[in-house]
Amino acid sequence: MKIIFDAMGGDNGPDANIKAAVNVINKIKSEIILVGKEEIIRSKVKEFYGKDLEQISVRLKIKNATETIEMEDQPTVAIKHKKDSSMVVGFNMLKQDEGDVFISAGNSGALLAGATLLVGRIKGIDRPALAGILPSYKSKFLLMDCGANTNCKPINLLQFAQMSTIYLKNTFGIEKPKVGLLNIGTEETKGNELVKESYQLLKDKGEELGINFVGNVEGRDAFSGEIDAIVTDGFTGNVFLKTTEGVGKFVKRTLKESLLKNIISKLAAVPSLPAINNFSKKMDYKVYGGGLFLGVKKPVVKAHGSSDAKLFEYTIIQAEKFVENKAVDKMIEAFDK
């Protein structure tokens, strides 16, 4: 298996990207192809490790790309005009079967545009969407869309529910995933026009399409462990995702400061350290990796724009599993039916 990795994308690229690739290469079975400015990649590897890339692992390769798509670039314009950017080169490699999955932490809009224009949508899907995995009580749930489509129609949310169902069933073995619609209340009449129309569509068509729709879900109930997938538009989903990450950081930081406040609190914390560490790991969004672009013909993974080396590692491991589970092939097969 070959993982195509955008070495230049993200707030911390290329440093964090390169460190992650080197750190994770012996934890996975795949080959990693770092796409970006070859001279920079080689010099960074030499700076960090005092060795050439080939001396570290024969499964680490470089594909030269002379341009970079910046966060402020207009997505479609950048994809069409920056043809030698690390993102476009990576997408073309994926399209031409020179790799099995493409990972980037770059411009989300450009990633969606590239996935749609260069790789192509699965037949029957109007818009691909970004699916993120978040922790819940004794479980986890899929949030869709996490930020790819800021303006949606009811048909999009219906298809997000379809794709979530297919993905969870085939990848996690959940036979009838419970799918909820993110809303400000559980009542059928609550919400804006998009949510109310989407509710009716999911209610009328859900069973026919194999969707186990359980109704509206408020944000406070998302982490109850009772829901397997929550669908929403990309704007709301991205706000929800980043708020969740912020709350997680706040809780961990506050807990740590409380435990280290004085000698008494430090001593009192010692017997509870295993439980505290377990809680900390559960709250760490990094272990859940990036978001999957569901709805495109080949596997594409969006890493967090602020990814550090550790988060990139988890994302690479997740991407390998995504390919091994043949998630895209099963999605294509389901929509063909």
PDB file of N, CA, C and O in Angstrom, residues 32-65:
ATOM      1  N   ILE A  32       5.230   5.544   2.372  1.00  0.00           N
ATOM      2  CA  ILE A  32       4.756   6.930   2.412  1.00  0.00           C
ATOM      3  C   ILE A  32       5.491   7.734   1.342  1.00  0.00           C
ATOM      4  O   ILE A  32       6.731   7.722   1.284  1.00  0.00           O
ATOM      5  N   ILE A  33       4.720   8.413   0.495  1.00  0.00           N
ATOM      6  CA  ILE A  33       5.308   9.287  -0.521  1.00  0.00           C
ATOM      7  C   ILE A  33       5.052  10.728  -0.095  1.00  0.00           C
ATOM      8  O   ILE A  33       3.903  11.191  -0.074  1.00  0.00           O
ATOM      9  N   LEU A  34       6.110  11.441   0.271  1.00  0.00           N
ATOM     10  CA  LEU A  34       6.003  12.843   0.683  1.00  0.00           C
ATOM     11  C   LEU A  34       5.993  13.716  -0.567  1.00  0.00           C
ATOM     12  O   LEU A  34       6.929  13.697  -1.367  1.00  0.00           O
ATOM     13  N   VAL A  35       4.901  14.476  -0.742  1.00  0.00           N
ATOM     14  CA  VAL A  35       4.759  15.325  -1.925  1.00  0.00           C
ATOM     15  C   VAL A  35       5.030  16.773  -1.540  1.00  0.00           C
ATOM     16  O   VAL A  35       4.392  17.320  -0.627  1.00  0.00           O
ATOM     17  N   GLY A  36       5.992  17.394  -2.217  1.00  0.00           N
ATOM     18  CA  GLY A  36       6.329  18.782  -1.908  1.00  0.00           C
ATOM     19  C   GLY A  36       7.669  19.151  -2.494  1.00  0.00           C
ATOM     20  O   GLY A  36       8.226  18.428  -3.328  1.00  0.00           O
ATOM     21  N   LYS A  37       8.197  20.279  -2.063  1.00  0.00           N
ATOM     22  CA  LYS A  37       9.469  20.757  -2.583  1.00  0.00           C
ATOM     23  C   LYS A  37      10.592  19.849  -2.078  1.00  0.00           C
ATOM     24  O   LYS A  37      10.933  19.858  -0.892  1.00  0.00           O
ATOM     25  N   GLU A  38      11.170  19.091  -3.007  1.00  0.00           N
ATOM     26  CA  GLU A  38      12.138  18.039  -2.644  1.00  0.00           C
ATOM     27  C   GLU A  38      13.338  18.599  -1.881  1.00  0.00           C
ATOM     28  O   GLU A  38      13.771  18.006  -0.880  1.00  0.00           O
ATOM     29  N   GLU A  39      13.835  19.725  -2.322  1.00  0.00           N
ATOM     30  CA  GLU A  39      15.003  20.323  -1.673  1.00  0.00           C
ATOM     31  C   GLU A  39      14.716  20.648  -0.208  1.00  0.00           C
ATOM     32  O   GLU A  39      15.547  20.384   0.679  1.00  0.00           O
ATOM     33  N   ILE A  40      13.529  21.191   0.060  1.00  0.00           N
ATOM     34  CA  ILE A  40      13.146  21.535   1.438  1.00  0.00           C
ATOM     35  C   ILE A  40      12.963  20.270   2.275  1.00  0.00           C
ATOM     36  O   ILE A  40      13.433  20.196   3.415  1.00  0.00           O
ATOM     37  N   ILE A  41      12.281  19.270   1.711  1.00  0.00           N
ATOM     38  CA  ILE A  41      12.036  18.024   2.449  1.00  0.00           C
ATOM     39  C   ILE A  41      13.353  17.373   2.839  1.00  0.00           C
ATOM     40  O   ILE A  41      13.558  16.971   3.993  1.00  0.00           O
ATOM     41  N   ARG A  42      14.270  17.286   1.883  1.00  0.00           N
ATOM     42  CA  ARG A  42      15.566  16.639   2.168  1.00  0.00           C
ATOM     43  C   ARG A  42      16.362  17.417   3.212  1.00  0.00           C
ATOM     44  O   ARG A  42      16.966  16.826   4.117  1.00  0.00           O
ATOM     45  N   SER A  43      16.368  18.738   3.116  1.00  0.00           N
ATOM     46  CA  SER A  43      17.136  19.545   4.070  1.00  0.00           C
ATOM     47  C   SER A  43      16.542  19.459   5.474  1.00  0.00           C
ATOM     48  O   SER A  43      17.276  19.440   6.471  1.00  0.00           O
ATOM     49  N   LYS A  44      15.202  19.384   5.565  1.00  0.00           N
ATOM     50  CA  LYS A  44      14.546  19.268   6.867  1.00  0.00           C
ATOM     51  C   LYS A  44      14.855  17.920   7.522  1.00  0.00           C
ATOM     52  O   LYS A  44      15.093  17.837   8.728  1.00  0.00           O
ATOM     53  N   VAL A  45      14.836  16.860   6.720  1.00  0.00           N
ATOM     54  CA  VAL A  45      15.162  15.533   7.250  1.00  0.00           C
ATOM     55  C   VAL A  45      16.588  15.518   7.785  1.00  0.00           C
ATOM     56  O   VAL A  45      16.862  15.000   8.880  1.00  0.00           O
ATOM     57  N   LYS A  46      17.488  16.112   7.038  1.00  0.00           N
ATOM     58  CA  LYS A  46      18.895  16.182   7.458  1.00  0.00           C
ATOM     59  C   LYS A  46      19.035  17.006   8.736  1.00  0.00           C
ATOM     60  O   LYS A  46      19.784  16.645   9.652  1.00  0.00           O
ATOM     61  N   GLU A  47      18.264  18.108   8.819  1.00  0.00           N
ATOM     62  CA  GLU A  47      18.297  18.980   9.993  1.00  0.00           C
ATOM     63  C   GLU A  47      17.777  18.268  11.240  1.00  0.00           C
ATOM     64  O   GLU A  47      18.370  18.355  12.321  1.00  0.00           O
ATOM     65  N   PHE A  48      16.649  17.539  11.092  1.00  0.00           N
ATOM     66  CA  PHE A  48      16.016  16.896  12.248  1.00  0.00           C
ATOM     67  C   PHE A  48      16.727  15.621  12.689  1.00  0.00           C
ATOM     68  O   PHE A  48      16.798  15.324  13.880  1.00  0.00           O
ATOM     69  N   TYR A  49      17.233  14.843  11.713  1.00  0.00           N
ATOM     70  CA  TYR A  49      17.719  13.491  12.041  1.00  0.00           C
ATOM     71  C   TYR A  49      19.188  13.248  11.712  1.00  0.00           C
ATOM     72  O   TYR A  49      19.723  12.200  12.060  1.00  0.00           O
ATOM     73  N   GLY A  50      19.834  14.188  11.016  1.00  0.00           N
ATOM     74  CA  GLY A  50      21.245  14.021  10.686  1.00  0.00           C
ATOM     75  C   GLY A  50      21.491  12.918   9.681  1.00  0.00           C
ATOM     76  O   GLY A  50      22.621  12.421   9.550  1.00  0.00           O
ATOM     77  N   LYS A  51      20.439  12.496   8.982  1.00  0.00           N
ATOM     78  CA  LYS A  51      20.540  11.427   7.983  1.00  0.00           C
ATOM     79  C   LYS A  51      19.780  11.830   6.725  1.00  0.00           C
ATOM     80  O   LYS A  51      18.918  12.704   6.759  1.00  0.00           O
ATOM     81  N   ASP A  52      20.101  11.168   5.623  1.00  0.00           N
ATOM     82  CA  ASP A  52      19.311  11.340   4.415  1.00  0.00           C
ATOM     83  C   ASP A  52      18.033  10.523   4.541  1.00  0.00           C
ATOM     84  O   ASP A  52      17.989   9.538   5.302  1.00  0.00           O
ATOM     85  N   LEU A  53      17.013  10.901   3.785  1.00  0.00           N
ATOM     86  CA  LEU A  53      15.721  10.211   3.851  1.00  0.00           C
ATOM     87  C   LEU A  53      15.865   8.719   3.593  1.00  0.00           C
ATOM     88  O   LEU A  53      15.281   7.893   4.295  1.00  0.00           O
ATOM     89  N   GLU A  54      16.686   8.353   2.594  1.00  0.00           N
ATOM     90  CA  GLU A  54      16.849   6.939   2.221  1.00  0.00           C
ATOM     91  C   GLU A  54      17.528   6.120   3.323  1.00  0.00           C
ATOM     92  O   GLU A  54      17.335   4.907   3.410  1.00  0.00           O
ATOM     93  N   GLN A  55      18.304   6.795   4.173  1.00  0.00           N
ATOM     94  CA  GLN A  55      18.974   6.103   5.270  1.00  0.00           C
ATOM     95  C   GLN A  55      18.001   5.784   6.404  1.00  0.00           C
ATOM     96  O   GLN A  55      18.245   4.871   7.199  1.00  0.00           O
ATOM     97  N   ILE A  56      16.920   6.536   6.473  1.00  0.00           N
ATOM     98  CA  ILE A  56      15.931   6.317   7.537  1.00  0.00           C
ATOM     99  C   ILE A  56      15.043   5.129   7.215  1.00  0.00           C
ATOM    100  O   ILE A  56      14.810   4.264   8.056  1.00  0.00           O
ATOM    101  N   SER A  57      14.523   5.080   5.974  1.00  0.00           N
ATOM    102  CA  SER A  57      13.675   3.946   5.575  1.00  0.00           C
ATOM    103  C   SER A  57      13.531   3.915   4.055  1.00  0.00           C
ATOM    104  O   SER A  57      13.355   4.959   3.419  1.00  0.00           O
ATOM    105  N   VAL A  58      13.561   2.715   3.512  1.00  0.00           N
ATOM    106  CA  VAL A  58      13.357   2.554   2.061  1.00  0.00           C
ATOM    107  C   VAL A  58      11.890   2.768   1.698  1.00  0.00           C
ATOM    108  O   VAL A  58      11.545   2.902   0.529  1.00  0.00           O
ATOM    109  N   ARG A  59      11.013   2.819   2.717  1.00  0.00           N
ATOM    110  CA  ARG A  59       9.576   3.009   2.466  1.00  0.00           C
ATOM    111  C   ARG A  59       9.164   4.478   2.539  1.00  0.00           C
ATOM    112  O   ARG A  59       7.982   4.790   2.495  1.00  0.00           O
ATOM    113  N   LEU A  60      10.150   5.376   2.655  1.00  0.00           N
ATOM    114  CA  LEU A  60       9.894   6.814   2.584  1.00  0.00           C
ATOM    115  C   LEU A  60      10.397   7.345   1.246  1.00  0.00           C
ATOM    116  O   LEU A  60      11.578   7.207   0.916  1.00  0.00           O
ATOM    117  N   LYS A  61       9.498   7.931   0.457  1.00  0.00           N
ATOM    118  CA  LYS A  61       9.843   8.441  -0.868  1.00  0.00           C
ATOM    119  C   LYS A  61       9.467   9.910  -0.973  1.00  0.00           C
ATOM    120  O   LYS A  61       8.732  10.448  -0.145  1.00  0.00           O
ATOM    121  N   ILE A  62       9.953  10.568  -2.027  1.00  0.00           N
ATOM    122  CA  ILE A  62       9.619  11.968  -2.295  1.00  0.00           C
ATOM    123  C   ILE A  62       9.100  12.114  -3.719  1.00  0.00           C
ATOM    124  O   ILE A  62       9.649  11.525  -4.646  1.00  0.00           O
ATOM    125  N   LYS A  63       8.032  12.892  -3.880  1.00  0.00           N
ATOM    126  CA  LYS A  63       7.546  13.303  -5.193  1.00  0.00           C
ATOM    127  C   LYS A  63       7.628  14.821  -5.226  1.00  0.00           C
ATOM    128  O   LYS A  63       6.956  15.513  -4.448  1.00  0.00           O
ATOM    129  N   ASN A  64       8.461  15.349  -6.104  1.00  0.00           N
ATOM    130  CA  ASN A  64       8.692  16.794  -6.135  1.00  0.00           C
ATOM    131  C   ASN A  64       7.467  17.557  -6.635  1.00  0.00           C
ATOM    132  O   ASN A  64       6.803  17.155  -7.591  1.00  0.00           O
ATOM    133  N   ALA A  65       7.142  18.664  -5.956  1.00  0.00           N
ATOM    134  CA  ALA A  65       6.076  19.591  -6.363  1.00  0.00           C
ATOM    135  C   ALA A  65       6.556  20.986  -6.009  1.00  0.00           C
ATOM    136  O   ALA A  65       6.906  21.251  -4.857  1.00  0.00           O
TER     137      ALA A  65
END
